[in-house]
mmCIF file of N, CA, C and O in Angstrom:
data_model
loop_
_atom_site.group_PDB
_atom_site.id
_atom_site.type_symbol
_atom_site.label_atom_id
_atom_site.label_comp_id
_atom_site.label_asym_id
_atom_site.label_seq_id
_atom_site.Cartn_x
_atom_site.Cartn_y
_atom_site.Cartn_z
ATOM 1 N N UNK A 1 -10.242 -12.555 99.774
ATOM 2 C CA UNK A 1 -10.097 -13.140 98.466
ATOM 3 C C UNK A 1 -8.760 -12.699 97.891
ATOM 4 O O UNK A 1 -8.351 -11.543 97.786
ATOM 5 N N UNK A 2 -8.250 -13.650 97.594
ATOM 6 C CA UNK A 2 -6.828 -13.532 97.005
ATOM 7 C C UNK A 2 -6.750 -13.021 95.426
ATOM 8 O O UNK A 2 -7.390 -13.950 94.934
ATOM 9 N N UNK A 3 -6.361 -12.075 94.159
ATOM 10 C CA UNK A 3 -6.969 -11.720 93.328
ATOM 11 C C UNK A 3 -5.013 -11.304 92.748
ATOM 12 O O UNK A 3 -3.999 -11.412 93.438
ATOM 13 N N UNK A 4 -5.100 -10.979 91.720
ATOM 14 C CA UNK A 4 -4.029 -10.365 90.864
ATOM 15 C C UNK A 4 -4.363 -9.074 90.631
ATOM 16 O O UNK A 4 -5.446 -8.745 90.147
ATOM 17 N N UNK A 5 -3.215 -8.065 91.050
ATOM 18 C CA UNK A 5 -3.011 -6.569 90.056
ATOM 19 C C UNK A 5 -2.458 -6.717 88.661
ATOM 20 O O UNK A 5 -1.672 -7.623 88.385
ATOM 21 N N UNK A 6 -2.787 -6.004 87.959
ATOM 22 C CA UNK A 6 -2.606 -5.499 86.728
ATOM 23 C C UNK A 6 -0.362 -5.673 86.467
ATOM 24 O O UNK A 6 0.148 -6.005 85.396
ATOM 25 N N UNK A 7 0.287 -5.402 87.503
ATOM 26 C CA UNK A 7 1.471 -5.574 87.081
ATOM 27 C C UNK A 7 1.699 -7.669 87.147
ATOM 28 O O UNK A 7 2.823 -8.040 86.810
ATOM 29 N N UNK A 8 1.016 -8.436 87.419
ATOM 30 C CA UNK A 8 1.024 -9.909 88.147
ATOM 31 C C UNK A 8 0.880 -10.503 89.605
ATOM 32 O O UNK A 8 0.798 -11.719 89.780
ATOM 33 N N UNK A 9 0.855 -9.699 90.523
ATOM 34 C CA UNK A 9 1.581 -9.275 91.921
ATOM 35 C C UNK A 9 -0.015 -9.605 92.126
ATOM 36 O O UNK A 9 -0.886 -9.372 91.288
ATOM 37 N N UNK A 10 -0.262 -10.333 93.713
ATOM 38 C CA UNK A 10 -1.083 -10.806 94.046
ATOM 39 C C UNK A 10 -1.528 -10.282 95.335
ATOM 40 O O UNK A 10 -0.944 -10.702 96.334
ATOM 41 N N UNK A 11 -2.276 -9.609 95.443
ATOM 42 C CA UNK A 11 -2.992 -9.420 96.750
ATOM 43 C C UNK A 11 -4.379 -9.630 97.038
ATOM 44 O O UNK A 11 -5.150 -9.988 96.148
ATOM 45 N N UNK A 12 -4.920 -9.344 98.742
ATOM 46 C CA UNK A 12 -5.628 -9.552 99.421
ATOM 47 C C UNK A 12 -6.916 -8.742 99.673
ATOM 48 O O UNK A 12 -6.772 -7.967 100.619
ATOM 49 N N UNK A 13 -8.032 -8.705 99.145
ATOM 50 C CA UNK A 13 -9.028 -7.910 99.479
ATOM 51 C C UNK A 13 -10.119 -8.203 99.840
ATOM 52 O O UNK A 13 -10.634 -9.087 99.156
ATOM 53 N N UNK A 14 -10.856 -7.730 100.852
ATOM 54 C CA UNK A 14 -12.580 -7.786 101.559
ATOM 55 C C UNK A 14 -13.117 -8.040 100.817
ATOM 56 O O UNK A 14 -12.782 -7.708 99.680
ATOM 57 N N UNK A 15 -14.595 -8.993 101.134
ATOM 58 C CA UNK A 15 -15.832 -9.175 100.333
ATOM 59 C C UNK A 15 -16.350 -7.959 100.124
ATOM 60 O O UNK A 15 -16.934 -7.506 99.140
ATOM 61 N N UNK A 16 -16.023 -7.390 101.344
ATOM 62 C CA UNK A 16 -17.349 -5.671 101.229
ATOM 63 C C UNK A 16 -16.549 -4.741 100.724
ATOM 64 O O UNK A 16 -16.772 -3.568 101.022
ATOM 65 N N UNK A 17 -15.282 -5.128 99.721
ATOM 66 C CA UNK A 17 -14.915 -3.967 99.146
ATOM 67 C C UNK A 17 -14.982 -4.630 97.768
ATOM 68 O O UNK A 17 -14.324 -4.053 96.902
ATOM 69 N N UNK A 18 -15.616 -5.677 97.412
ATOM 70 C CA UNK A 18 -15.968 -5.897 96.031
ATOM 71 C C UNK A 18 -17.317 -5.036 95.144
ATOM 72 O O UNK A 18 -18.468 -5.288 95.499
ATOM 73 N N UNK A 19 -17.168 -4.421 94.440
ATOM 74 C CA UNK A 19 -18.450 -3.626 93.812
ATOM 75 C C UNK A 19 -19.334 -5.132 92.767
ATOM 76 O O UNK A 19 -20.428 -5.611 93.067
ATOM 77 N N UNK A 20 -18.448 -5.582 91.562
ATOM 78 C CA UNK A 20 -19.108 -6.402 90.646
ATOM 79 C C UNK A 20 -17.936 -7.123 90.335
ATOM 80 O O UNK A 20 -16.828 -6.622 90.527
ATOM 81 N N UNK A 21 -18.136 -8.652 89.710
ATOM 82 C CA UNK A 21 -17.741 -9.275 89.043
ATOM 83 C C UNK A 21 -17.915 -9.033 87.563
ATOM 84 O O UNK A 21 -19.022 -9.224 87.062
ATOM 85 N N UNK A 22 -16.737 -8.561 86.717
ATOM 86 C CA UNK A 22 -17.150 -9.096 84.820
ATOM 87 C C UNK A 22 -16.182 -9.976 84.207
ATOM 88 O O UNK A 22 -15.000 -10.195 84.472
ATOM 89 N N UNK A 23 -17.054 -10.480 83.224
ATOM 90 C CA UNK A 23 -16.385 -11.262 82.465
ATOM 91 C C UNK A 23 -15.805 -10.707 81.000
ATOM 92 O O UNK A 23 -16.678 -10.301 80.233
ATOM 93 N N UNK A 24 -14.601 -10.655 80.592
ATOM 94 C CA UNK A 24 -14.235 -10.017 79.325
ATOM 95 C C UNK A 24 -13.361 -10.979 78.709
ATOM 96 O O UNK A 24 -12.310 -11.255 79.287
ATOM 97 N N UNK A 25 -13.685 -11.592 77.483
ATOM 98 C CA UNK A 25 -12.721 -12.203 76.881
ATOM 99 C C UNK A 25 -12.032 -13.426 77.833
ATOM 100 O O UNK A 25 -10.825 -13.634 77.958
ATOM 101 N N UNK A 26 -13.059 -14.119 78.421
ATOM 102 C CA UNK A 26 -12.837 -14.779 78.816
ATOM 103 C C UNK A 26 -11.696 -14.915 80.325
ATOM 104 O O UNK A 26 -11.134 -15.853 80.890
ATOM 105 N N UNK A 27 -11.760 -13.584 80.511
ATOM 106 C CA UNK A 27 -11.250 -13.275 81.715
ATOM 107 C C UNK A 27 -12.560 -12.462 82.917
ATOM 108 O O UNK A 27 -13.677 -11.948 82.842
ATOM 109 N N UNK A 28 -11.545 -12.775 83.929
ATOM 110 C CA UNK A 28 -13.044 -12.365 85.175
ATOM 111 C C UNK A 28 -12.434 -11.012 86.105
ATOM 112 O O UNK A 28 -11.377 -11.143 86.722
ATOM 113 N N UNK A 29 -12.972 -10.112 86.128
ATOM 114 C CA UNK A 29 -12.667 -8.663 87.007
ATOM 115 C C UNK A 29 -12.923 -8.747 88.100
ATOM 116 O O UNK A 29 -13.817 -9.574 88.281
ATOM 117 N N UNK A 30 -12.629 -8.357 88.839
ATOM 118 C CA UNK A 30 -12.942 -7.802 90.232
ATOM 119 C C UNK A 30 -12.763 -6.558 90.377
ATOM 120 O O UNK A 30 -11.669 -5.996 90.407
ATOM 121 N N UNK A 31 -14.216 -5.873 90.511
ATOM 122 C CA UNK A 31 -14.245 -4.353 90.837
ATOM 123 C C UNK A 31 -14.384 -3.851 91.923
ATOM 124 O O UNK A 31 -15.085 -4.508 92.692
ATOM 125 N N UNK A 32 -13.795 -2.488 92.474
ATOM 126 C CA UNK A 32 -13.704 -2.501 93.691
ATOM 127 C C UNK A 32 -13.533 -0.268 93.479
ATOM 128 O O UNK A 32 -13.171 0.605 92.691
ATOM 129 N N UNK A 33 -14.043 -0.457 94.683
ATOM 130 C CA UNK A 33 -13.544 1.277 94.538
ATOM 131 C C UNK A 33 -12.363 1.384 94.503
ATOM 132 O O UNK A 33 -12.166 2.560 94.198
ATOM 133 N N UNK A 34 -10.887 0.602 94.696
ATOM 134 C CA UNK A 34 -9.812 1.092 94.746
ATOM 135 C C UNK A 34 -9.139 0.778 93.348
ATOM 136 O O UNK A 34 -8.004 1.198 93.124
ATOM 137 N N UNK A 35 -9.924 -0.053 92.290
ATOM 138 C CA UNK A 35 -9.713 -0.397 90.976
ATOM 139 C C UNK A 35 -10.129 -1.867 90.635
ATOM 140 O O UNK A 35 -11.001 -2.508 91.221
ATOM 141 N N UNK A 36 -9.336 -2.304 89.560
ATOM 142 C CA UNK A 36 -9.649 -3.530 89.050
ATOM 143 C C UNK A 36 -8.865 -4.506 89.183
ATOM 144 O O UNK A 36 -7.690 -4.141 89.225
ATOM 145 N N UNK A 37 -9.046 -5.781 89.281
ATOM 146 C CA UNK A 37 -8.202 -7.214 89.467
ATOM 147 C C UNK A 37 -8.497 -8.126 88.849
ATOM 148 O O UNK A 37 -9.599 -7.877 88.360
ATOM 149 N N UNK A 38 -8.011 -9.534 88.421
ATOM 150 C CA UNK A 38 -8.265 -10.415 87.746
ATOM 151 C C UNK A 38 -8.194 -11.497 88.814
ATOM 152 O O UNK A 38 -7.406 -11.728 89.731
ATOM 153 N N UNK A 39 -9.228 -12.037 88.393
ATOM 154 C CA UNK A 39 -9.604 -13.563 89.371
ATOM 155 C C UNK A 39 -9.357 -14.811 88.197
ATOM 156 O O UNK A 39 -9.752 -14.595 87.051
ATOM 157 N N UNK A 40 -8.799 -15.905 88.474
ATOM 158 C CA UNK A 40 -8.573 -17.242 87.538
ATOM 159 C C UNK A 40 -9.710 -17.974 88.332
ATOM 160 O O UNK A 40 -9.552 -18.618 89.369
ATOM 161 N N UNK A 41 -11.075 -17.726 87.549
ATOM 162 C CA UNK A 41 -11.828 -18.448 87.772
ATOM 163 C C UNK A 41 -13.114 -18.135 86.799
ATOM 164 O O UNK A 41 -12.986 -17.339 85.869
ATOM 165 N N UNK A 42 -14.406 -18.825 87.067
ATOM 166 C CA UNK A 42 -15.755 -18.360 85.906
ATOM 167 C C UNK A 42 -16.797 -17.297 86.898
ATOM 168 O O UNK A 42 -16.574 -16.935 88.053
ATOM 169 N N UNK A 43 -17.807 -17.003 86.154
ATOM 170 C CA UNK A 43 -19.029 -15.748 86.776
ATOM 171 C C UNK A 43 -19.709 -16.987 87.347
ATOM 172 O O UNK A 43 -20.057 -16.841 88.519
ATOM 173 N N UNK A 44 -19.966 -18.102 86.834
ATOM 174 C CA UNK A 44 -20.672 -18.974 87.362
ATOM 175 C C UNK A 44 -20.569 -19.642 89.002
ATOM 176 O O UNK A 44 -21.292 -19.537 89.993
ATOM 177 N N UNK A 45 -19.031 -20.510 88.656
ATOM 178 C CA UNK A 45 -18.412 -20.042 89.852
ATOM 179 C C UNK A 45 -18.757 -19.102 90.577
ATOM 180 O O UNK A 45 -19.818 -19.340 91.154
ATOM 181 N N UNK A 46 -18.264 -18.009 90.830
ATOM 182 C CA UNK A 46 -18.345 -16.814 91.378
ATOM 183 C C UNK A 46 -19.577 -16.425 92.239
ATOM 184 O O UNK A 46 -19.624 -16.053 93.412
ATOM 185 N N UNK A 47 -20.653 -16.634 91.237
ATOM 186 C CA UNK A 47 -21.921 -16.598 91.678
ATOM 187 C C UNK A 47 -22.384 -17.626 93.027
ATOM 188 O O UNK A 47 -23.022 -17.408 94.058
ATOM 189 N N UNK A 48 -21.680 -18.911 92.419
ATOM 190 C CA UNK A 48 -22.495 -19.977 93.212
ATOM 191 C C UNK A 48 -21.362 -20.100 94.220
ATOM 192 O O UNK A 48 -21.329 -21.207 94.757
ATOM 193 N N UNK A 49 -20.185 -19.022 94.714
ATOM 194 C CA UNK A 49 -19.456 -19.191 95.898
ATOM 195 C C UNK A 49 -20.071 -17.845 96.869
ATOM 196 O O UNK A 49 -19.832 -17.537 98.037
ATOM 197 N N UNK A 50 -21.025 -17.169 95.751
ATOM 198 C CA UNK A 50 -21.254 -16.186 96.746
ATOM 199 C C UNK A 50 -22.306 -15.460 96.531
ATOM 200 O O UNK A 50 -22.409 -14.238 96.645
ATOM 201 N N UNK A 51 -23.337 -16.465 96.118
ATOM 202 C CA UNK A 51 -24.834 -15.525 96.647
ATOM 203 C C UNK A 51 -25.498 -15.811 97.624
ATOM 204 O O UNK A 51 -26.672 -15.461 97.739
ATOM 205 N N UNK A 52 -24.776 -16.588 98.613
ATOM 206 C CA UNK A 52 -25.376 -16.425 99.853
ATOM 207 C C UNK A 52 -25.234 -15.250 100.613
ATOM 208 O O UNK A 52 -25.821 -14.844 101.616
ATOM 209 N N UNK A 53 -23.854 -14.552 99.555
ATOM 210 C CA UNK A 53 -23.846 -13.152 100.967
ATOM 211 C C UNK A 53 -23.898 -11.727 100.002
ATOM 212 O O UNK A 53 -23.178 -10.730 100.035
ATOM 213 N N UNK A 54 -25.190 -12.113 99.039
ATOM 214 C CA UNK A 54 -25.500 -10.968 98.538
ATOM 215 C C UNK A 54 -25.065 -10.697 97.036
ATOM 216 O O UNK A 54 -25.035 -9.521 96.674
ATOM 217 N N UNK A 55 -24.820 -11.416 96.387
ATOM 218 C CA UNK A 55 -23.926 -11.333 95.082
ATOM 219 C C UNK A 55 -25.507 -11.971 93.726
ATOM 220 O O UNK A 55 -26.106 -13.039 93.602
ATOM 221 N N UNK A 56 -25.552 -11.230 93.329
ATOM 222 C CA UNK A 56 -26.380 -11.477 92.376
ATOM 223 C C UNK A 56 -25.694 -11.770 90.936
ATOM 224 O O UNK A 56 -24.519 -11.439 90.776
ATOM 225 N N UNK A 57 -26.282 -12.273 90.085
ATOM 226 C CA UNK A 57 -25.935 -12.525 88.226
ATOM 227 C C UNK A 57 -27.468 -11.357 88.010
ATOM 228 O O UNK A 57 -28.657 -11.555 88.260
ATOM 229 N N UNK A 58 -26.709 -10.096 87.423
ATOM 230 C CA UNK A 58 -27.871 -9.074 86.848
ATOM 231 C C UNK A 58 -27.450 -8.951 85.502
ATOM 232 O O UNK A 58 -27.894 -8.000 84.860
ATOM 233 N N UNK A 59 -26.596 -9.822 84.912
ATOM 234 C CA UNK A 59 -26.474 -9.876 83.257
ATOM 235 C C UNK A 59 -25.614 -11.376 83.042
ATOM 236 O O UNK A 59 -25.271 -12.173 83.915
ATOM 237 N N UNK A 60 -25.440 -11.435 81.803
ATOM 238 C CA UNK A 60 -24.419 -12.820 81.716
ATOM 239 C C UNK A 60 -23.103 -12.263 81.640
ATOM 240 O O UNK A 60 -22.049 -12.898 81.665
ATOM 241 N N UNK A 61 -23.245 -11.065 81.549
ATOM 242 C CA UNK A 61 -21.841 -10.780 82.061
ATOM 243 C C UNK A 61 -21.121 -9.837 82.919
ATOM 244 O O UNK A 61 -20.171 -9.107 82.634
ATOM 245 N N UNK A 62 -21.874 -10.018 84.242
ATOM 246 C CA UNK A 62 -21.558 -9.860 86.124
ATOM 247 C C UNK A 62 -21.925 -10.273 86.741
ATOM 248 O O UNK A 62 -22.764 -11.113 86.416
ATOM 249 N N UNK A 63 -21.627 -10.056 88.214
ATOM 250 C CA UNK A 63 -22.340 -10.920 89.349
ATOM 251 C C UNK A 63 -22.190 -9.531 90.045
ATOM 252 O O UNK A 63 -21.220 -8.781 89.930
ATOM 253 N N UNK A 64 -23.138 -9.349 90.670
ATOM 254 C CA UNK A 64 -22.956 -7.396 91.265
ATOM 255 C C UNK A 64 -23.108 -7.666 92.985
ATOM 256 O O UNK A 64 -23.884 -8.518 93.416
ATOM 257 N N UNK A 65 -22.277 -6.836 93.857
ATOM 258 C CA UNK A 65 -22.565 -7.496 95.232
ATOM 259 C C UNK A 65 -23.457 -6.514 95.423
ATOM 260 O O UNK A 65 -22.973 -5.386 95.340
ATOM 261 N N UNK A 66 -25.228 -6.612 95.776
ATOM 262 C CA UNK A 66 -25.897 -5.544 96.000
ATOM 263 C C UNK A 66 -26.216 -4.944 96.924
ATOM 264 O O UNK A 66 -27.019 -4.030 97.111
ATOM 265 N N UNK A 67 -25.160 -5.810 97.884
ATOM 266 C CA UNK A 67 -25.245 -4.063 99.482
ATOM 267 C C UNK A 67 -24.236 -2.901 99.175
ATOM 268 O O UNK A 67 -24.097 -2.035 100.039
ATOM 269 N N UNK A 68 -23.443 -2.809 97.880
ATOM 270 C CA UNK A 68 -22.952 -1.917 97.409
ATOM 271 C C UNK A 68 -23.165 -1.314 96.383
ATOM 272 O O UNK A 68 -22.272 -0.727 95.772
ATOM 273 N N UNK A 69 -24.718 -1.361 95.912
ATOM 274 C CA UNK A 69 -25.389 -0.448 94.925
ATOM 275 C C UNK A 69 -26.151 0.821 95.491
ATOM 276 O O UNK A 69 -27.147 0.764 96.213
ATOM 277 N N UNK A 70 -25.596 1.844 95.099
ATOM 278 C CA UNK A 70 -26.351 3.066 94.895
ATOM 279 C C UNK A 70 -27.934 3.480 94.700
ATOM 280 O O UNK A 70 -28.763 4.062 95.400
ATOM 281 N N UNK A 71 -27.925 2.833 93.283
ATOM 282 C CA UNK A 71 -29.422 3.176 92.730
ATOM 283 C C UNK A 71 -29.428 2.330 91.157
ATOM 284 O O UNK A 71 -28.497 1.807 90.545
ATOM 285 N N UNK A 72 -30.407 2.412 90.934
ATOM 286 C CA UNK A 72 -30.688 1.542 89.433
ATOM 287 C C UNK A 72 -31.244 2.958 88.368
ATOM 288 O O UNK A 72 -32.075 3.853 88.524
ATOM 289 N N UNK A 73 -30.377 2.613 87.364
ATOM 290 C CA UNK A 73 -31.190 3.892 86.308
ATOM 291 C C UNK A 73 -31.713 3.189 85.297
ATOM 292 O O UNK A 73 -31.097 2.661 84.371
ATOM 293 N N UNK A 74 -33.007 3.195 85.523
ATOM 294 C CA UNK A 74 -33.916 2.635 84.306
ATOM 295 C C UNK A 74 -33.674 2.697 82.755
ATOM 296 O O UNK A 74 -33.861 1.906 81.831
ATOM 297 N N UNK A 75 -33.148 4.052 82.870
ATOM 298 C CA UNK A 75 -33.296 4.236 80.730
ATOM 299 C C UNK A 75 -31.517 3.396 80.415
ATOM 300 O O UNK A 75 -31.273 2.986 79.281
ATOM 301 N N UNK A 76 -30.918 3.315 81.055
ATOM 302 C CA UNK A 76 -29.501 2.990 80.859
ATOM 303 C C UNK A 76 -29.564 1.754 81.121
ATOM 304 O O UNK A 76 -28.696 0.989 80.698
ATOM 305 N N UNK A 77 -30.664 1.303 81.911
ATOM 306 C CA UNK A 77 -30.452 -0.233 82.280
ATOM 307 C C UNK A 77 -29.003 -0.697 83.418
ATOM 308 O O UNK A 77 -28.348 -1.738 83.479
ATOM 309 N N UNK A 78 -28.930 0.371 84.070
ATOM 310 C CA UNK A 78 -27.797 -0.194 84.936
ATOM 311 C C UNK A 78 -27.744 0.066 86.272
ATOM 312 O O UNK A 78 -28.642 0.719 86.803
ATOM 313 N N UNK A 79 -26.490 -0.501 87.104
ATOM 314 C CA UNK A 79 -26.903 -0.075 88.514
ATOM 315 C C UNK A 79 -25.173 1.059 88.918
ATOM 316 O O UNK A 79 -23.970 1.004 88.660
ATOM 317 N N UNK A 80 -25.800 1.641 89.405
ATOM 318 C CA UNK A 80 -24.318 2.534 90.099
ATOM 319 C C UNK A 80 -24.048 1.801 91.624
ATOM 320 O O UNK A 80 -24.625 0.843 92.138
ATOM 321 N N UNK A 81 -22.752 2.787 92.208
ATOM 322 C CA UNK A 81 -22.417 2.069 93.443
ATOM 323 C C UNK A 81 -22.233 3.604 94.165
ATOM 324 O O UNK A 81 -22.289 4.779 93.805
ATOM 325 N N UNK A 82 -21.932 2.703 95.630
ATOM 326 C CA UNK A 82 -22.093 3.538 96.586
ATOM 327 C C UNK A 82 -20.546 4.355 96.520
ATOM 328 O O UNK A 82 -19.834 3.572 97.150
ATOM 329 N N UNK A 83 -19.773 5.365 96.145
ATOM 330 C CA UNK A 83 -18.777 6.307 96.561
ATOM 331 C C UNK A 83 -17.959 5.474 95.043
ATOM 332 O O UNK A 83 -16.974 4.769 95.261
ATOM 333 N N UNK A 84 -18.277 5.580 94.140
ATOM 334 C CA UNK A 84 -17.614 4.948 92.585
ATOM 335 C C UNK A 84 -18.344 5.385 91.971
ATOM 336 O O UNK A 84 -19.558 5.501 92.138
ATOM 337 N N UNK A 85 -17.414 5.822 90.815
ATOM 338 C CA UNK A 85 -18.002 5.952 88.991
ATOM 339 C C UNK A 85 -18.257 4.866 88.540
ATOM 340 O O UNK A 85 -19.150 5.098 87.725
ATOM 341 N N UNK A 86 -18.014 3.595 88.532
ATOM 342 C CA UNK A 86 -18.846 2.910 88.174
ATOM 343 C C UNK A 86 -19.758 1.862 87.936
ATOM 344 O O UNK A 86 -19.726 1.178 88.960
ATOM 345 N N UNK A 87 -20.365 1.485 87.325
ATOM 346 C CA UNK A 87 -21.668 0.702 87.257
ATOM 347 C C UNK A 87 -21.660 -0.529 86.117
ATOM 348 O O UNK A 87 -20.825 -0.598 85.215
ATOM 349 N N UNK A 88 -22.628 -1.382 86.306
ATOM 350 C CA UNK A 88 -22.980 -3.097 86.223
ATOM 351 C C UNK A 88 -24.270 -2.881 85.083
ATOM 352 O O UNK A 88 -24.815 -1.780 85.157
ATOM 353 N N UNK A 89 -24.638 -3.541 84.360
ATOM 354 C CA UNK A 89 -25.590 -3.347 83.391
ATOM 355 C C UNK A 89 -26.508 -4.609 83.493
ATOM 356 O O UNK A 89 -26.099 -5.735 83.207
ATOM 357 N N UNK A 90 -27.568 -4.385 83.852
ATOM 358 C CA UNK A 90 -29.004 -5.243 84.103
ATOM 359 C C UNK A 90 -29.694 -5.599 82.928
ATOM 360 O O UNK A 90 -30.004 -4.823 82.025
ATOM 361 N N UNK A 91 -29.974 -7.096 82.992
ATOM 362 C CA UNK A 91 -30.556 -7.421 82.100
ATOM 363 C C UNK A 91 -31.942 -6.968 81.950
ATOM 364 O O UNK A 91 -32.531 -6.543 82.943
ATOM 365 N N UNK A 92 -32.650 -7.025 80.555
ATOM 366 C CA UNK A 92 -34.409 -6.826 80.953
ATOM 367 C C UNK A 92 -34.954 -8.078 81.777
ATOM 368 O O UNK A 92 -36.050 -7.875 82.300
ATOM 369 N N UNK A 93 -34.601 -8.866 81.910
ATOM 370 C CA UNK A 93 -35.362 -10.107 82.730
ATOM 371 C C UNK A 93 -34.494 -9.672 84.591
ATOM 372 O O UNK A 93 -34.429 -10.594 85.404
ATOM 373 N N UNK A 94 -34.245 -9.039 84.765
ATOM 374 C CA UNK A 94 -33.869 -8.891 85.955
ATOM 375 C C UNK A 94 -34.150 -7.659 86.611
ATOM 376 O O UNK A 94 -33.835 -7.379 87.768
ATOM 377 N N UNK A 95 -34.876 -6.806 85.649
ATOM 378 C CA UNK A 95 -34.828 -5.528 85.979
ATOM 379 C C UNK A 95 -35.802 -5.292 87.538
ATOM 380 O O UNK A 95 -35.281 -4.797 88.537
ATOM 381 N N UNK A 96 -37.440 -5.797 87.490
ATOM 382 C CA UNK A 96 -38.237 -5.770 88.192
ATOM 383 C C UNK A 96 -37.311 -6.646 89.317
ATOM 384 O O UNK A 96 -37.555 -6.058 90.371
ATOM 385 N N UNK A 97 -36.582 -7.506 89.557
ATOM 386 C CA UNK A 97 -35.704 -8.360 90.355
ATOM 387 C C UNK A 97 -35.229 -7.024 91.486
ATOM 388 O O UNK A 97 -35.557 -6.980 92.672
ATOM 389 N N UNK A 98 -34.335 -5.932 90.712
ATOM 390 C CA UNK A 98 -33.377 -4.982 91.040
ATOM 391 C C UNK A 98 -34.349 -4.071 91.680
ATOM 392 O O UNK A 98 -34.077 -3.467 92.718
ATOM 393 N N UNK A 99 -35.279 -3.987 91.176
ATOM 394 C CA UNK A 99 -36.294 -2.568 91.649
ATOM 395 C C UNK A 99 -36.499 -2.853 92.931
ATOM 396 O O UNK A 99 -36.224 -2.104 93.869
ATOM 397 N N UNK A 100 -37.227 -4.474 93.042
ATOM 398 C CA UNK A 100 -38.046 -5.328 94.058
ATOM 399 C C UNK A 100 -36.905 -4.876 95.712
ATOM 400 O O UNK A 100 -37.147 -4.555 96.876
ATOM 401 N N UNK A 101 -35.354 -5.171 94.658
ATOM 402 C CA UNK A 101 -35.043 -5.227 95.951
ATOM 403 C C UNK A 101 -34.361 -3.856 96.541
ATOM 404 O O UNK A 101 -34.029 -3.629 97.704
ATOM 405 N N UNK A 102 -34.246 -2.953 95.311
ATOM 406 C CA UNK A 102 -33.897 -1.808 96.004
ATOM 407 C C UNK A 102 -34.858 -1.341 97.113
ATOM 408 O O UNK A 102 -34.585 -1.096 98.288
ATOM 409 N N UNK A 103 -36.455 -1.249 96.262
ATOM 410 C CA UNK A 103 -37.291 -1.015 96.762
ATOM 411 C C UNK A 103 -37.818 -1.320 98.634
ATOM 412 O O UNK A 103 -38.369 -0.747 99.574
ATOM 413 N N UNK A 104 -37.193 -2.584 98.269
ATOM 414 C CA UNK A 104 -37.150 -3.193 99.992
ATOM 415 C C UNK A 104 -36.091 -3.060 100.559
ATOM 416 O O UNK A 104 -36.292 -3.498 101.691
ATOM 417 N N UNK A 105 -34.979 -2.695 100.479
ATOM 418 C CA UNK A 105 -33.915 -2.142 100.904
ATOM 419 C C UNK A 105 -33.799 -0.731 101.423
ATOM 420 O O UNK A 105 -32.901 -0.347 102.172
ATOM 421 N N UNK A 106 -34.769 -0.007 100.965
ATOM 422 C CA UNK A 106 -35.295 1.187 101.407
ATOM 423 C C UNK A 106 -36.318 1.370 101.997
ATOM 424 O O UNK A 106 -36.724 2.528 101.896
ATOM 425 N N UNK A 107 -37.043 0.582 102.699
ATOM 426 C CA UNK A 107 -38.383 0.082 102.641
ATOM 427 C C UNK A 107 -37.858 0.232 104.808
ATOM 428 O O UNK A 107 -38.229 0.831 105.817
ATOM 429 N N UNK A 108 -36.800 -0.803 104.357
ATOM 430 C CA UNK A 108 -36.064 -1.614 105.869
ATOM 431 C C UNK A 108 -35.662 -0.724 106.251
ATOM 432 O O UNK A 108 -36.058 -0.607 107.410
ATOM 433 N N UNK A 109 -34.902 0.267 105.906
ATOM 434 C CA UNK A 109 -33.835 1.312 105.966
ATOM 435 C C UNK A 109 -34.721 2.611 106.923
ATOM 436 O O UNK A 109 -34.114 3.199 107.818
ATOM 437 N N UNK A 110 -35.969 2.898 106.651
ATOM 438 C CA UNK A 110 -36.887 3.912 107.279
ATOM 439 C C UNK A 110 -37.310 3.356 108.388
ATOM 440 O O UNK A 110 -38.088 3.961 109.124
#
């Protein structure tokens, strides 16, 4: 995926090094353990180019790739990632969604 740095300058990065998609002010992030990028495009979009390979909408504002979640913390309502500070914020209508699948993700894993 082709994406913008923070100075304008455009580079190249892996699906499996995307953590979450956000939306701010009408702009779209790309998070990643090595930092942040801007994509010229919508969450909607985003979503519907890529939940076939794991990319969920867990608020209206992200799309989280969830083979790179950590764990879900209930009282905070959010999810962390695997080797990053930080984390995606879950809606209440998605929460049992997130559990379901951590739950079976660990389930497979043993």
């Amino acid at each position: 995926m082709r994406v913008l740095k923070n100075d304008g300058s455009s580079c190249e990065i892996q699906e499996e090094e995307i953590l979450y998609f956000t939306n701010h002010r009408n702009t779209i992030y790309v998070h990643t353990t090595d930092g942040e990028y801007v994509l010229p495009t919508t969450l909607s979009d985003l979503h519907a180019a890529y939940n076939h390979s794991g990319f969920e909408r867990l608020d209206r504002s992200n799309v989280v790739h969830l083979k790179n979640v950590a764990g879900y913390d209930s009282e905070r309502k959010i999810v962390y990632f695997k080797e990053s500070q930080t984390f995606a914020t879950v809606s209440e209508s998605n929460e049992k969604r997130i559990k379901r699948y951590l739950e079976a993700r660990k389930k497979s894993s043993t």
